[in-house]
Each structure stands twice: as C-alpha cells, then as structure tokens.
C-alpha cells in the first residue's frame, strides 16, 4: 500500500511540474506576443476578437487577432517560437497567408512598421 501511495505521489508531482512549466511558457509567450503587437501598432481598442493557443509546428504559441475595422477575411497572426524566443508575423488576406514583406500587406489597415520589415 505504501508503495502505491509513493508511486501516485511521484506521478502527481511530475504532473504538477509539467503543468507548471506549460503555464510559465504560455505566460512568457503571451507577454512576448502582446509586446510585439504593441510595437506593431495595433491599439488594444481596435481589436475585435483574438484567440490564443498552442502551435505544434514549430512548437510555441499563436495569437490570431481580428481588427474592428476589417472583416473576417483579414486576420493578423503572431506566433511565438519557443526555441528561438522570437515572434513571427503573418496575415491572412482573403484566404491567402502573407508575410511581413509581401506587397499585399498594403491592403491591411495596420501596416507593419519599417523597423520590423526585412528582418
């Protein structure tokens, strides 16, 4: 009986450690993405909807932002890559994913600042 309790205790502790690490990484990623969005120039008051979640490939987290002034066919995507500790940007414009240097980003209300282009 004591052996079973010890094994269960180790399993619970391992689960708590893994869950704690996940929550820490999630918090770091969300803070990094929010800082990037602020630098990008999308004011918080202009965000209609956003979703945040885990991204499998590459491992990290992603936040998708919908602007109040643009339709559902345009969304901004910010992905935090955990291994590199950096945020990548892309957008969906009418069903097509475009990067920060793509000419189609001119259709976006919120343009990437010059300091972020060609990185």
PDB file of C-alpha atoms in Angstrom:
ATOM      1  CA  UNK A   1       0.000   0.000   0.000  1.00  0.00           C
ATOM      2  CA  UNK A   2       2.798   2.441   0.859  1.00  0.00           C
ATOM      3  CA  UNK A   3       4.432   1.641  -2.445  1.00  0.00           C
ATOM      4  CA  UNK A   4       1.264   2.584  -4.369  1.00  0.00           C
ATOM      5  CA  UNK A   5       0.943   5.864  -2.453  1.00  0.00           C
ATOM      6  CA  UNK A   6       4.578   6.737  -3.210  1.00  0.00           C
ATOM      7  CA  UNK A   7       4.126   5.968  -6.906  1.00  0.00           C
ATOM      8  CA  UNK A   8       0.939   8.044  -7.063  1.00  0.00           C
ATOM      9  CA  UNK A   9       2.711  10.869  -5.228  1.00  0.00           C
ATOM     10  CA  UNK A  10       5.559  10.857  -7.736  1.00  0.00           C
ATOM     11  CA  UNK A  11       3.080  10.845 -10.636  1.00  0.00           C
ATOM     12  CA  UNK A  12       1.120  13.768  -9.158  1.00  0.00           C
ATOM     13  CA  UNK A  13       4.304  15.772  -8.522  1.00  0.00           C
ATOM     14  CA  UNK A  14       5.547  15.086 -12.061  1.00  0.00           C
ATOM     15  CA  UNK A  15       2.187  16.189 -13.481  1.00  0.00           C
ATOM     16  CA  UNK A  16       2.239  19.390 -11.424  1.00  0.00           C
ATOM     17  CA  UNK A  17       5.779  20.206 -12.569  1.00  0.00           C
ATOM     18  CA  UNK A  18       4.912  19.631 -16.246  1.00  0.00           C
ATOM     19  CA  UNK A  19       1.708  21.677 -15.918  1.00  0.00           C
ATOM     20  CA  UNK A  20       3.574  24.479 -14.132  1.00  0.00           C
ATOM     21  CA  UNK A  21       6.229  24.618 -16.862  1.00  0.00           C
ATOM     22  CA  UNK A  22       3.489  24.747 -19.517  1.00  0.00           C
ATOM     23  CA  UNK A  23       1.735  27.646 -17.755  1.00  0.00           C
ATOM     24  CA  UNK A  24       5.038  29.503 -17.390  1.00  0.00           C
ATOM     25  CA  UNK A  25       5.880  29.076 -21.095  1.00  0.00           C
ATOM     26  CA  UNK A  26       2.358  30.141 -22.043  1.00  0.00           C
ATOM     27  CA  UNK A  27       2.665  33.310 -19.947  1.00  0.00           C
ATOM     28  CA  UNK A  28       6.082  34.166 -21.420  1.00  0.00           C
ATOM     29  CA  UNK A  29       4.750  33.635 -24.950  1.00  0.00           C
ATOM     30  CA  UNK A  30       1.613  35.718 -24.440  1.00  0.00           C
ATOM     31  CA  UNK A  31       3.611  38.594 -22.934  1.00  0.00           C
ATOM     32  CA  UNK A  32       6.093  38.479 -25.844  1.00  0.00           C
ATOM     33  CA  UNK A  33       3.291  38.425 -28.418  1.00  0.00           C
ATOM     34  CA  UNK A  34       1.437  41.289 -26.700  1.00  0.00           C
ATOM     35  CA  UNK A  35       4.642  43.379 -26.666  1.00  0.00           C
ATOM     36  CA  UNK A  36       5.142  42.612 -30.373  1.00  0.00           C
ATOM     37  CA  UNK A  37       1.538  43.611 -31.156  1.00  0.00           C
ATOM     38  CA  UNK A  38       2.031  46.907 -29.298  1.00  0.00           C
ATOM     39  CA  UNK A  39       5.248  47.549 -31.257  1.00  0.00           C
ATOM     40  CA  UNK A  40       3.448  46.567 -34.465  1.00  0.00           C
ATOM     41  CA  UNK A  41       0.955  49.339 -33.806  1.00  0.00           C
ATOM     42  CA  UNK A  42      -2.428  47.674 -33.348  1.00  0.00           C
ATOM     43  CA  UNK A  43      -4.108  49.508 -30.456  1.00  0.00           C
ATOM     44  CA  UNK A  44      -5.905  47.313 -27.927  1.00  0.00           C
ATOM     45  CA  UNK A  45      -9.092  49.313 -28.540  1.00  0.00           C
ATOM     46  CA  UNK A  46      -9.039  48.302 -32.235  1.00  0.00           C
ATOM     47  CA  UNK A  47      -9.029  44.557 -31.513  1.00  0.00           C
ATOM     48  CA  UNK A  48     -12.447  42.997 -32.068  1.00  0.00           C
ATOM     49  CA  UNK A  49     -11.517  39.410 -31.251  1.00  0.00           C
ATOM     50  CA  UNK A  50      -8.418  37.378 -30.523  1.00  0.00           C
ATOM     51  CA  UNK A  51      -7.644  33.743 -29.925  1.00  0.00           C
ATOM     52  CA  UNK A  52      -4.561  32.345 -28.237  1.00  0.00           C
ATOM     53  CA  UNK A  53      -3.389  28.752 -28.236  1.00  0.00           C
ATOM     54  CA  UNK A  54      -0.609  26.221 -28.622  1.00  0.00           C
ATOM     55  CA  UNK A  55       1.030  25.735 -32.025  1.00  0.00           C
ATOM     56  CA  UNK A  56       2.509  22.329 -32.837  1.00  0.00           C
ATOM     57  CA  UNK A  57       4.919  23.131 -35.648  1.00  0.00           C
ATOM     58  CA  UNK A  58       7.143  24.884 -34.817  1.00  0.00           C
ATOM     59  CA  UNK A  59       6.468  24.394 -31.112  1.00  0.00           C
ATOM     60  CA  UNK A  60       5.203  27.560 -29.494  1.00  0.00           C
ATOM     61  CA  UNK A  61       2.064  29.631 -29.148  1.00  0.00           C
ATOM     62  CA  UNK A  62      -0.004  31.630 -31.605  1.00  0.00           C
ATOM     63  CA  UNK A  63      -2.359  34.591 -31.250  1.00  0.00           C
ATOM     64  CA  UNK A  64      -4.802  35.441 -34.027  1.00  0.00           C
ATOM     65  CA  UNK A  65      -6.158  38.994 -33.958  1.00  0.00           C
ATOM     66  CA  UNK A  66      -9.229  40.366 -35.746  1.00  0.00           C
ATOM     67  CA  UNK A  67      -9.491  44.138 -36.120  1.00  0.00           C
ATOM     68  CA  UNK A  68     -12.747  46.049 -35.597  1.00  0.00           C
ATOM     69  CA  UNK A  69     -12.196  47.952 -38.836  1.00  0.00           C
ATOM     70  CA  UNK A  70     -11.629  44.920 -41.073  1.00  0.00           C
ATOM     71  CA  UNK A  71     -13.801  41.960 -41.997  1.00  0.00           C
ATOM     72  CA  UNK A  72     -13.395  38.304 -41.089  1.00  0.00           C
ATOM     73  CA  UNK A  73     -11.399  37.708 -44.276  1.00  0.00           C
ATOM     74  CA  UNK A  74      -8.439  39.614 -42.789  1.00  0.00           C
ATOM     75  CA  UNK A  75      -6.629  38.483 -39.656  1.00  0.00           C
ATOM     76  CA  UNK A  76      -3.240  39.138 -38.122  1.00  0.00           C
ATOM     77  CA  UNK A  77      -1.274  36.113 -36.887  1.00  0.00           C
ATOM     78  CA  UNK A  78       1.516  36.395 -34.339  1.00  0.00           C
ATOM     79  CA  UNK A  79       3.430  33.209 -33.488  1.00  0.00           C
ATOM     80  CA  UNK A  80       5.904  32.853 -30.623  1.00  0.00           C
ATOM     81  CA  UNK A  81       8.568  30.244 -31.392  1.00  0.00           C
ATOM     82  CA  UNK A  82       9.685  28.831 -28.049  1.00  0.00           C
ATOM     83  CA  UNK A  83      13.111  27.505 -29.046  1.00  0.00           C
ATOM     84  CA  UNK A  84      14.171  30.775 -30.652  1.00  0.00           C
ATOM     85  CA  UNK A  85      12.293  33.035 -28.222  1.00  0.00           C
ATOM     86  CA  UNK A  86      11.008  35.264 -31.006  1.00  0.00           C
ATOM     87  CA  UNK A  87       7.706  36.317 -32.526  1.00  0.00           C
ATOM     88  CA  UNK A  88       6.876  35.836 -36.211  1.00  0.00           C
ATOM     89  CA  UNK A  89       4.155  37.746 -38.022  1.00  0.00           C
ATOM     90  CA  UNK A  90       1.902  36.806 -40.900  1.00  0.00           C
ATOM     91  CA  UNK A  91      -1.588  37.736 -42.028  1.00  0.00           C
ATOM     92  CA  UNK A  92      -4.465  36.061 -43.833  1.00  0.00           C
ATOM     93  CA  UNK A  93      -5.867  38.299 -46.518  1.00  0.00           C
ATOM     94  CA  UNK A  94      -8.884  36.837 -48.304  1.00  0.00           C
ATOM     95  CA  UNK A  95      -7.754  33.251 -47.723  1.00  0.00           C
ATOM     96  CA  UNK A  96      -4.067  33.721 -48.518  1.00  0.00           C
ATOM     97  CA  UNK A  97      -1.304  33.805 -45.931  1.00  0.00           C
ATOM     98  CA  UNK A  98       1.168  36.637 -46.494  1.00  0.00           C
ATOM     99  CA  UNK A  99       4.375  37.581 -44.716  1.00  0.00           C
ATOM    100  CA  UNK A 100       5.528  40.939 -43.426  1.00  0.00           C
ATOM    101  CA  UNK A 101       7.365  41.857 -46.660  1.00  0.00           C
ATOM    102  CA  UNK A 102       4.588  40.779 -49.044  1.00  0.00           C
ATOM    103  CA  UNK A 103       3.172  43.635 -51.182  1.00  0.00           C
ATOM    104  CA  UNK A 104      -0.372  42.511 -50.324  1.00  0.00           C
ATOM    105  CA  UNK A 105       0.130  43.776 -46.764  1.00  0.00           C
ATOM    106  CA  UNK A 106      -0.726  47.209 -48.221  1.00  0.00           C
ATOM    107  CA  UNK A 107      -4.375  46.053 -48.001  1.00  0.00           C
ATOM    108  CA  UNK A 108      -4.116  45.936 -44.201  1.00  0.00           C
ATOM    109  CA  UNK A 109      -5.328  48.835 -42.096  1.00  0.00           C
ATOM    110  CA  UNK A 110      -2.425  48.339 -39.678  1.00  0.00           C
ATOM    111  CA  UNK A 111       0.830  48.297 -41.600  1.00  0.00           C
ATOM    112  CA  UNK A 112       3.983  46.754 -40.148  1.00  0.00           C
ATOM    113  CA  UNK A 113       6.401  49.492 -39.070  1.00  0.00           C
ATOM    114  CA  UNK A 114       9.559  49.943 -41.148  1.00  0.00           C
ATOM    115  CA  UNK A 115      11.669  48.731 -38.207  1.00  0.00           C
ATOM    116  CA  UNK A 116      10.026  45.286 -38.462  1.00  0.00           C
ATOM    117  CA  UNK A 117      10.338  44.804 -42.206  1.00  0.00           C
ATOM    118  CA  UNK A 118      13.214  42.891 -43.813  1.00  0.00           C
ATOM    119  CA  UNK A 119      14.156  41.120 -40.582  1.00  0.00           C
TER     120      UNK A 119
END
